[in-house]
Coordinates of N, CA and C in Angstrom, one line a residue:
M1 N 85.5 118.7 86.9 CA 86.0 117.8 85.9 C 86.3 116.4 86.4
P2 N 86.1 115.4 85.6 CA 86.4 114.1 86.1 C 87.9 113.8 86.1
K3 N 88.4 112.9 87.0 CA 89.7 112.4 87.0 C 89.7 111.1 86.3
I4 N 90.4 111.0 85.2 CA 90.3 109.9 84.3 C 91.5 109.0 84.3
L5 N 91.3 107.7 84.5 CA 92.4 106.7 84.3 C 92.1 105.9 83.1
I6 N 93.1 105.9 82.2 CA 93.1 105.1 81.0 C 93.8 103.8 81.2
V7 N 93.1 102.7 81.1 CA 93.7 101.4 81.3 C 93.7 100.6 79.9
E8 N 94.8 100.6 79.3 CA 94.9 100.1 77.9 C 96.4 99.6 77.7
D9 N 96.5 98.4 77.3 CA 97.9 97.8 77.1 C 98.5 98.1 75.8
Q10 N 97.8 98.7 74.8 CA 98.4 99.1 73.6 C 98.8 100.5 73.7
V11 N 100.1 100.8 73.7 CA 100.6 102.1 74.0 C 100.1 103.1 73.1
L12 N 100.1 102.8 71.8 CA 99.7 103.8 70.8 C 98.2 104.2 71.0
I13 N 97.4 103.2 71.3 CA 96.0 103.5 71.5 C 95.8 104.3 72.8
A14 N 96.5 103.9 73.9 CA 96.4 104.7 75.1 C 96.9 106.1 75.0
N15 N 97.9 106.3 74.2 CA 98.4 107.7 74.0 C 97.5 108.5 73.1
H16 N 96.8 107.8 72.2 CA 95.8 108.5 71.3 C 94.6 108.9 72.2
I17 N 94.2 108.1 73.1 CA 93.1 108.5 73.9 C 93.5 109.6 74.8
K18 N 94.7 109.6 75.4 CA 95.2 110.7 76.2 C 95.2 112.0 75.4
D19 N 95.7 111.9 74.2 CA 95.7 113.1 73.3 C 94.3 113.7 73.1
I20 N 93.4 112.8 72.9 CA 92.0 113.3 72.7 C 91.5 114.0 74.0
L21 N 91.8 113.5 75.1 CA 91.4 114.1 76.4 C 92.0 115.5 76.6
V22 N 93.3 115.5 76.3 CA 94.1 116.8 76.5 C 93.5 117.9 75.6
E23 N 93.3 117.5 74.3 CA 92.8 118.4 73.3 C 91.4 119.0 73.7
N24 N 90.7 118.2 74.5 CA 89.3 118.7 74.9 C 89.3 119.1 76.4
N25 N 90.5 119.5 76.9 CA 90.7 120.1 78.2 C 90.3 119.2 79.4
Y26 N 90.4 117.8 79.2 CA 90.3 116.9 80.3 C 91.7 116.6 80.7
L27 N 92.3 117.5 81.6 CA 93.7 117.5 81.8 C 94.1 116.6 83.0
E28 N 93.1 116.2 83.9 CA 93.4 115.3 85.0 C 93.2 113.9 84.5
N29 N 94.3 113.4 84.0 CA 94.2 112.0 83.5 C 95.5 111.3 83.7
D30 N 95.5 110.0 83.7 CA 96.7 109.2 83.9 C 96.6 107.9 83.1
L31 N 97.7 107.2 82.9 CA 97.7 106.0 82.1 C 98.2 104.8 82.9
A32 N 97.6 103.6 82.6 CA 98.1 102.3 83.2 C 98.0 101.3 82.0
Y33 N 99.2 100.7 81.8 CA 99.2 99.7 80.7 C 99.0 98.3 81.2
K34 N 99.1 98.1 82.5 CA 98.8 96.8 83.1 C 97.8 96.9 84.2
L35 N 97.2 95.8 84.6 CA 96.2 95.8 85.6 C 96.7 96.0 87.0
L36 N 97.9 95.5 87.3 CA 98.5 95.7 88.5 C 98.9 97.2 88.7
Q37 N 99.3 97.8 87.6 CA 99.6 99.2 87.6 C 98.3 100.0 87.8
A38 N 97.2 99.6 87.2 CA 95.9 100.2 87.3 C 95.4 100.2 88.7
S39 N 95.6 99.0 89.4 CA 95.2 98.9 90.8 C 95.9 99.9 91.7
Q40 N 97.2 100.1 91.4 CA 98.0 101.1 92.2 C 97.5 102.5 91.9
K41 N 97.2 102.8 90.6 CA 96.8 104.1 90.3 C 95.4 104.4 90.9
I42 N 94.6 103.4 91.1 CA 93.3 103.7 91.8 C 93.6 104.3 93.2
K43 N 94.6 103.7 93.9 CA 95.0 104.2 95.2 C 95.7 105.6 95.2
D44 N 96.6 105.7 94.3 CA 97.5 106.9 94.2 C 96.8 108.1 93.5
F45 N 96.2 107.8 92.4 CA 95.6 108.9 91.6 C 94.2 109.2 91.9
N46 N 93.5 108.2 92.5 CA 92.1 108.3 92.9 C 91.2 108.8 91.8
P47 N 91.1 108.1 90.7 CA 90.2 108.6 89.6 C 88.8 108.3 89.9
N48 N 87.9 109.0 89.3 CA 86.4 108.7 89.4 C 85.8 108.2 88.1
L49 N 86.7 108.1 87.1 CA 86.2 107.6 85.8 C 87.3 106.8 85.2
I50 N 87.0 105.5 84.8 CA 88.0 104.6 84.2 C 87.6 104.3 82.8
L51 N 88.6 104.6 81.8 CA 88.5 104.2 80.5 C 89.2 102.8 80.4
L52 N 88.5 101.8 80.2 CA 89.0 100.4 80.5 C 88.9 99.5 79.3
D53 N 90.0 99.0 78.8 CA 90.1 98.0 77.7 C 89.6 96.7 78.3
I54 N 88.6 96.1 77.7 CA 88.0 94.9 78.2 C 89.0 93.8 78.2
N55 N 89.9 93.7 77.2 CA 90.9 92.6 77.1 C 92.3 93.1 77.4
V56 N 92.5 93.9 78.4 CA 93.8 94.6 78.6 C 94.9 93.5 78.9
E57 N 94.6 92.4 79.5 CA 95.6 91.4 79.7 C 95.0 90.0 79.3
G58 N 94.2 89.9 78.3 CA 93.6 88.7 77.9 C 92.1 88.8 77.9
K59 N 91.4 87.8 77.4 CA 90.0 87.9 77.1 C 89.2 88.2 78.4
D60 N 88.4 89.3 78.4 CA 87.5 89.7 79.5 C 88.3 90.0 80.8
S61 N 89.6 90.2 80.7 CA 90.4 90.5 81.9 C 90.0 91.8 82.5
G62 N 89.6 92.8 81.7 CA 89.2 94.1 82.2 C 87.9 94.0 83.0
I63 N 87.0 93.2 82.5 CA 85.7 93.0 83.2 C 86.0 92.4 84.6
I64 N 86.8 91.3 84.6 CA 87.1 90.7 85.9 C 87.8 91.6 86.9
W65 N 88.7 92.4 86.3 CA 89.4 93.3 87.2 C 88.5 94.4 87.8
A66 N 87.6 94.9 86.9 CA 86.6 95.9 87.4 C 85.7 95.3 88.5
Q67 N 85.3 94.1 88.3 CA 84.4 93.4 89.3 C 85.1 93.3 90.6
E68 N 86.4 93.1 90.6 CA 87.1 92.8 91.9 C 87.7 94.1 92.5
N69 N 87.9 95.2 91.7 CA 88.7 96.3 92.2 C 87.9 97.6 92.2
L70 N 86.9 97.8 91.4 CA 86.2 99.1 91.4 C 84.9 99.0 92.3
H71 N 84.7 100.1 93.0 CA 83.6 100.2 93.9 C 82.8 101.5 93.7
H72 N 83.4 102.6 93.5 CA 82.7 103.9 93.4 C 83.0 104.6 92.1
E73 N 83.9 104.0 91.3 CA 84.3 104.7 90.0 C 83.3 104.3 88.9
K74 N 83.1 105.3 88.0 CA 82.4 105.0 86.8 C 83.3 104.4 85.7
V75 N 82.7 103.6 84.8 CA 83.5 102.9 83.8 C 83.0 103.2 82.4
I76 N 83.9 103.4 81.5 CA 83.6 103.4 80.1 C 84.5 102.3 79.5
F77 N 83.8 101.3 78.9 CA 84.6 100.1 78.4 C 85.0 100.5 76.9
I78 N 86.2 100.0 76.6 CA 86.8 100.2 75.3 C 87.1 98.8 74.8
T79 N 86.8 98.4 73.6 CA 87.0 97.1 73.1 C 87.1 97.0 71.6
G80 N 87.8 96.0 71.1 CA 87.9 95.7 69.7 C 86.9 94.7 69.3
Q81 N 86.2 94.2 70.3 CA 85.2 93.1 70.1 C 83.8 93.6 70.0
T82 N 83.0 92.9 69.4 CA 81.5 93.2 69.3 C 80.6 92.0 69.6
E83 N 81.2 90.9 70.2 CA 80.4 89.8 70.5 C 79.4 90.1 71.6
I84 N 78.2 89.5 71.4 CA 77.1 89.7 72.3 C 77.4 89.2 73.7
E85 N 78.1 88.1 73.8 CA 78.4 87.5 75.1 C 79.3 88.4 75.9
T86 N 80.3 89.0 75.2 CA 81.2 90.0 75.8 C 80.4 91.2 76.3
L87 N 79.5 91.7 75.5 CA 78.7 92.8 75.8 C 77.9 92.5 77.1
K88 N 77.3 91.4 77.1 CA 76.5 91.0 78.3 C 77.3 91.0 79.6
K89 N 78.5 90.4 79.5 CA 79.4 90.4 80.7 C 79.8 91.8 81.1
A90 N 80.1 92.7 80.1 CA 80.5 94.0 80.4 C 79.3 94.8 81.1
L91 N 78.1 94.5 80.7 CA 77.0 95.3 81.2 C 76.7 95.0 82.7
T92 N 77.3 93.9 83.2 CA 77.1 93.6 84.6 C 77.8 94.6 85.5
I93 N 78.8 95.3 84.9 CA 79.5 96.4 85.7 C 78.7 97.7 85.7
K94 N 77.7 97.7 84.9 CA 76.9 99.0 84.7 C 77.7 100.1 84.2
P95 N 78.4 99.9 83.0 CA 79.3 101.0 82.5 C 78.4 102.2 82.0
V96 N 79.1 103.3 82.0 CA 78.5 104.5 81.4 C 78.3 104.3 79.9
A97 N 79.3 103.7 79.3 CA 79.2 103.5 77.8 C 80.1 102.4 77.4
Y98 N 80.0 101.9 76.2 CA 80.7 100.8 75.6 C 81.2 101.2 74.2
L99 N 82.5 101.5 74.1 CA 83.0 102.1 72.9 C 83.8 101.0 72.1
T100 N 83.7 101.0 70.8 CA 84.5 100.0 70.0 C 85.7 100.8 69.3
K101 N 86.8 100.0 69.2 CA 87.9 100.6 68.5 C 87.7 100.5 67.0
P102 N 88.3 101.4 66.2 CA 89.1 102.6 66.6 C 88.2 103.6 67.3
I103 N 88.7 104.3 68.3 CA 88.0 105.2 69.1 C 87.8 106.5 68.3
K104 N 86.6 107.0 68.2 CA 86.2 108.2 67.5 C 86.2 109.3 68.6
P105 N 86.9 110.4 68.4 CA 86.9 111.5 69.4 C 85.5 111.9 69.9
I106 N 84.6 112.1 68.9 CA 83.3 112.6 69.2 C 82.5 111.6 70.1
D107 N 82.7 110.3 69.9 CA 82.1 109.2 70.7 C 82.7 109.2 72.1
L108 N 84.0 109.4 72.2 CA 84.6 109.4 73.5 C 84.2 110.6 74.4
I109 N 84.2 111.7 73.7 CA 83.8 113.0 74.5 C 82.4 112.9 74.9
A110 N 81.5 112.4 74.0 CA 80.1 112.2 74.4 C 79.9 111.3 75.6
A111 N 80.7 110.2 75.6 CA 80.6 109.3 76.7 C 81.1 109.9 78.0
I112 N 82.2 110.7 77.9 CA 82.7 111.4 79.1 C 81.7 112.4 79.7
E113 N 81.1 113.1 78.8 CA 80.1 114.1 79.2 C 78.9 113.4 79.9
L114 N 78.5 112.3 79.3 CA 77.5 111.5 80.0 C 77.9 111.0 81.4
A115 N 79.2 110.6 81.5 CA 79.7 110.2 82.8 C 79.7 111.4 83.8
K116 N 80.0 112.6 83.3 CA 80.1 113.7 84.2 C 78.7 113.9 84.9
E117 N 77.6 113.7 84.2 CA 76.3 113.8 84.8 C 76.1 112.8 85.9
Q118 N 76.8 111.7 85.8 CA 76.5 110.6 86.8 C 77.5 110.7 88.0
I119 N 78.7 111.4 87.8 CA 79.7 111.5 88.8 C 79.3 112.7 89.8
K120 N 79.1 112.3 91.0 CA 78.9 113.3 92.0 C 79.6 112.9 93.3
P121 N 79.9 113.7 94.2 CA 80.6 113.3 95.4 C 79.8 112.2 96.1
N122 N 80.5 111.1 96.5 CA 79.9 110.1 97.2 C 80.6 109.8 98.5
F123 N 81.3 110.8 99.0 CA 82.0 110.7 100.3 C 82.1 112.1 100.9
V124 N 82.5 112.2 102.1 CA 82.8 113.4 102.8 C 84.1 113.2 103.5
K125 N 84.9 114.3 103.5 CA 86.2 114.2 104.2 C 86.0 114.7 105.7
I126 N 86.5 113.9 106.6 CA 86.3 114.2 108.0 C 87.6 113.9 108.8
K127 N 87.7 114.4 110.0 CA 88.8 114.1 110.8 C 88.4 112.9 111.7
D128 N 89.3 111.9 111.7 CA 89.1 110.7 112.5 C 90.3 110.6 113.4
G129 N 90.3 111.2 114.6 CA 91.5 111.3 115.4 C 92.4 112.4 114.8
Y130 N 93.6 112.0 114.5 CA 94.6 112.9 113.8 C 94.6 112.8 112.3
N131 N 93.8 111.9 111.8 CA 93.8 111.6 110.4 C 92.6 112.2 109.7
E132 N 92.8 112.7 108.5 CA 91.7 113.1 107.6 C 91.4 111.9 106.7
I133 N 90.2 111.5 106.7 CA 89.8 110.3 105.9 C 88.6 110.6 105.0
K134 N 88.4 109.8 104.0 CA 87.2 109.8 103.2 C 86.2 108.9 103.8
L135 N 85.1 109.4 104.2 CA 84.0 108.5 104.7 C 82.9 108.4 103.6
Y136 N 82.8 107.3 103.0 CA 81.9 107.1 101.9 C 80.4 107.1 102.4
F137 N 79.5 107.7 101.7 CA 78.1 107.8 102.1 C 77.6 106.4 102.4
D138 N 78.0 105.4 101.6 CA 77.4 104.1 101.7 C 77.9 103.4 103.1
D139 N 78.9 104.0 103.7 CA 79.3 103.4 105.0 C 78.7 104.1 106.2
I140 N 77.9 105.1 105.9 CA 77.2 105.8 107.0 C 75.8 105.2 107.2
L141 N 75.4 104.8 108.4 CA 74.1 104.3 108.7 C 73.2 105.5 109.1
F142 N 73.6 106.2 110.1 CA 72.9 107.4 110.6 C 73.8 108.4 111.3
I143 N 73.3 109.6 111.6 CA 74.0 110.6 112.3 C 73.1 111.1 113.5
K144 N 73.7 111.1 114.6 CA 73.0 111.6 115.8 C 73.6 112.8 116.4
S145 N 72.8 113.8 116.7 CA 73.2 115.1 117.3 C 73.3 114.9 118.8
D146 N 74.4 115.5 119.4 CA 74.6 115.5 120.8 C 75.2 116.8 121.2
K147 N 74.3 117.8 121.4 CA 74.7 119.2 121.7 C 75.6 119.8 120.6
N148 N 76.9 120.0 121.0 CA 77.8 120.6 120.0 C 78.5 119.6 119.2
Y149 N 78.2 118.3 119.3 CA 78.9 117.3 118.6 C 77.8 116.4 117.8
I150 N 78.3 115.7 116.9 CA 77.5 114.7 116.2 C 78.3 113.3 116.2
D151 N 77.5 112.3 116.3 CA 78.0 110.9 116.3 C 77.6 110.3 114.9
L152 N 78.6 109.9 114.2 CA 78.4 109.2 112.9 C 78.4 107.7 113.1
Q153 N 77.3 107.1 113.0 CA 77.3 105.6 113.1 C 77.6 105.0 111.8
T154 N 78.8 104.4 111.6 CA 79.1 103.8 110.4 C 78.9 102.3 110.5
T155 N 79.2 101.6 109.4 CA 79.0 100.2 109.4 C 80.0 99.4 110.3
S156 N 81.0 100.2 110.8 CA 82.0 99.5 111.7 C 82.2 100.1 113.0
K157 N 81.9 101.5 113.1 CA 82.2 102.1 114.4 C 81.5 103.5 114.5
I158 N 81.6 104.2 115.6 CA 81.1 105.5 115.8 C 82.3 106.5 115.7
I159 N 82.0 107.6 114.9 CA 83.0 108.7 114.8 C 82.3 109.9 115.3
T160 N 83.0 110.6 116.2 CA 82.4 111.8 116.9 C 83.1 113.0 116.3
L161 N 82.3 114.0 115.9 CA 82.8 115.2 115.3 C 82.2 116.4 116.0
R162 N 83.0 117.5 116.1 CA 82.5 118.8 116.6 C 81.8 119.5 115.4
N163 N 80.5 119.4 115.3 CA 79.8 120.0 114.2 C 78.3 120.0 114.5
S164 N 77.5 120.7 113.8 CA 76.1 120.6 114.0 C 75.4 119.7 113.0
L165 N 74.3 119.2 113.3 CA 73.6 118.3 112.4 C 73.2 119.0 111.1
D166 N 72.8 120.2 111.2 CA 72.4 121.0 110.0 C 73.6 121.2 109.1
N167 N 74.7 121.6 109.6 CA 75.9 121.8 108.8 C 76.4 120.5 108.1
F168 N 76.4 119.5 108.9 CA 76.8 118.2 108.3 C 75.9 117.7 107.2
H169 N 74.6 117.9 107.4 CA 73.6 117.5 106.4 C 73.9 118.1 105.1
N170 N 74.3 119.4 105.1 CA 74.6 120.1 103.9 C 75.8 119.5 103.0
E171 N 76.6 118.6 103.7 CA 77.7 118.0 103.0 C 77.3 116.6 102.4
L172 N 76.1 116.2 102.7 CA 75.6 114.9 102.3 C 74.7 115.0 101.1
D173 N 74.5 113.8 100.5 CA 73.6 113.8 99.3 C 72.1 113.8 99.9
A174 N 71.4 114.8 99.5 CA 70.0 115.0 100.1 C 69.1 113.9 99.6
N175 N 69.4 113.2 98.5 CA 68.6 112.1 98.0 C 68.8 110.9 98.8
E176 N 69.9 110.8 99.5 CA 70.2 109.6 100.3 C 70.0 109.8 101.8
F177 N 70.2 111.0 102.3 CA 70.2 111.2 103.7 C 69.0 112.1 104.1
I178 N 68.2 111.7 105.0 CA 66.9 112.4 105.3 C 66.9 112.7 106.8
R179 N 66.3 113.8 107.2 CA 66.1 114.2 108.6 C 64.8 113.5 109.0
V180 N 64.9 112.7 110.1 CA 63.7 112.0 110.6 C 63.3 112.5 112.0
H181 N 64.2 113.3 112.6 CA 64.0 113.8 114.0 C 65.0 115.0 114.2
R182 N 64.7 115.8 115.1 CA 65.6 117.0 115.3 C 67.0 116.5 115.6
S183 N 67.2 115.3 116.1 CA 68.5 114.8 116.5 C 69.1 113.7 115.6
F184 N 68.3 113.4 114.6 CA 68.8 112.2 113.8 C 68.6 112.5 112.2
I185 N 69.6 112.1 111.5 CA 69.6 111.9 110.1 C 69.9 110.5 109.7
V186 N 69.2 109.9 108.8 CA 69.5 108.5 108.5 C 69.8 108.4 107.0
N187 N 70.5 107.3 106.7 CA 70.8 106.9 105.3 C 69.6 106.1 104.9
K188 N 68.7 106.6 104.0 CA 67.5 105.9 103.8 C 67.7 104.6 103.0
N189 N 68.9 104.4 102.4 CA 69.2 103.1 101.8 C 69.5 102.0 102.8
K190 N 69.7 102.4 104.0 CA 70.1 101.4 105.1 C 68.9 101.0 106.0
I191 N 67.7 101.7 105.7 CA 66.6 101.4 106.6 C 66.1 99.9 106.4
T192 N 66.0 99.2 107.5 CA 65.5 97.8 107.4 C 64.0 97.6 107.7
S193 N 63.5 98.6 108.5 CA 62.0 98.6 108.7 C 61.6 99.9 109.3
K194 N 60.4 100.3 109.2 CA 59.9 101.6 109.7 C 58.4 101.6 109.9
N195 N 58.0 102.5 110.8 CA 56.6 102.8 111.0 C 56.5 104.3 111.3
T196 N 55.4 104.8 111.7 CA 55.2 106.2 111.9 C 56.0 106.8 113.0
T197 N 56.5 106.0 113.9 CA 57.2 106.5 115.1 C 58.7 106.0 115.2
L198 N 59.0 105.0 114.4 CA 60.3 104.4 114.6 C 60.9 103.8 113.3
I199 N 62.2 104.0 113.2 CA 62.9 103.4 112.1 C 64.0 102.5 112.7
K200 N 64.1 101.3 112.0 CA 65.2 100.4 112.4 C 66.2 100.3 111.2
I201 N 67.5 100.4 111.6 CA 68.6 100.2 110.7 C 69.5 99.1 111.4
N202 N 69.4 97.9 110.9 CA 70.0 96.7 111.5 C 69.4 96.7 113.0
Q203 N 70.3 96.7 114.0 CA 69.9 96.5 115.3 C 69.6 97.9 116.0
F204 N 69.8 99.0 115.3 CA 69.6 100.3 115.8 C 68.1 100.8 115.7
E205 N 67.6 101.4 116.7 CA 66.2 102.0 116.7 C 66.3 103.5 116.7
I206 N 65.7 104.2 115.8 CA 65.8 105.6 115.7 C 64.4 106.2 115.7
P207 N 64.2 107.2 116.6 CA 62.8 107.8 116.7 C 62.5 108.6 115.5
V208 N 61.2 108.7 115.1 CA 60.8 109.5 114.0 C 59.9 110.6 114.6
S209 N 60.2 111.8 114.2 CA 59.3 113.0 114.7 C 58.3 113.2 113.7
R210 N 57.1 113.6 114.1 CA 56.0 113.9 113.2 C 56.3 115.0 112.3
V211 N 57.1 116.0 112.7 CA 57.5 117.1 111.9 C 58.3 116.7 110.6
F212 N 59.1 115.6 110.7 CA 59.9 115.1 109.6 C 59.4 113.9 108.9
S213 N 58.3 113.3 109.4 CA 57.8 112.0 108.9 C 57.5 112.1 107.5
F214 N 57.1 113.2 107.0 CA 56.6 113.3 105.6 C 57.8 113.0 104.6
E215 N 59.0 113.2 105.1 CA 60.2 113.0 104.2 C 60.5 111.5 104.0
I216 N 60.0 110.6 104.8 CA 60.4 109.2 104.8 C 59.7 108.5 103.6

């Protein structure tokens, strides 16, 4: 089930949306009436779906906030406006849906069900020293096997885990991460150049085995 954050400055409308969610068994939800509160909820509540009023604190303020604060979350825009220019701005966020007020329960639930199809894990939880962290797939460049350990080359550093390459591969998105060698898995979205024997990801050179080359 999605974790839903409602960002709406009109209390009655926000509570109405929340009631619709609860009635339809979407019980993991929370409210934010202001954008500063919404930013804090992103950190504390960790939602993966945002129901966002476009004009929560003024014209197009929801769009601007989403551009600056949302990275991995899906968005359903809610608005009382129907201007084409506003719609065009909203579409730059690539929302799941664009709902107009007054909100109809059937439209809201349909949009959430559509969002559920698009929401899938985009991170893996790992131990980094003594801390458990979320490592987002987009931050992983490649994984290298070293006997009983694996090295995760991220955009900023190397993280070493006691794990096998096969086991860790099962925790990743198979559409994004491909095996190119018995000792290497790469994030195919990060490949900068390739040939039949070698892949480059930025300054890193990764060998390609003939056994796995068909996957690339």
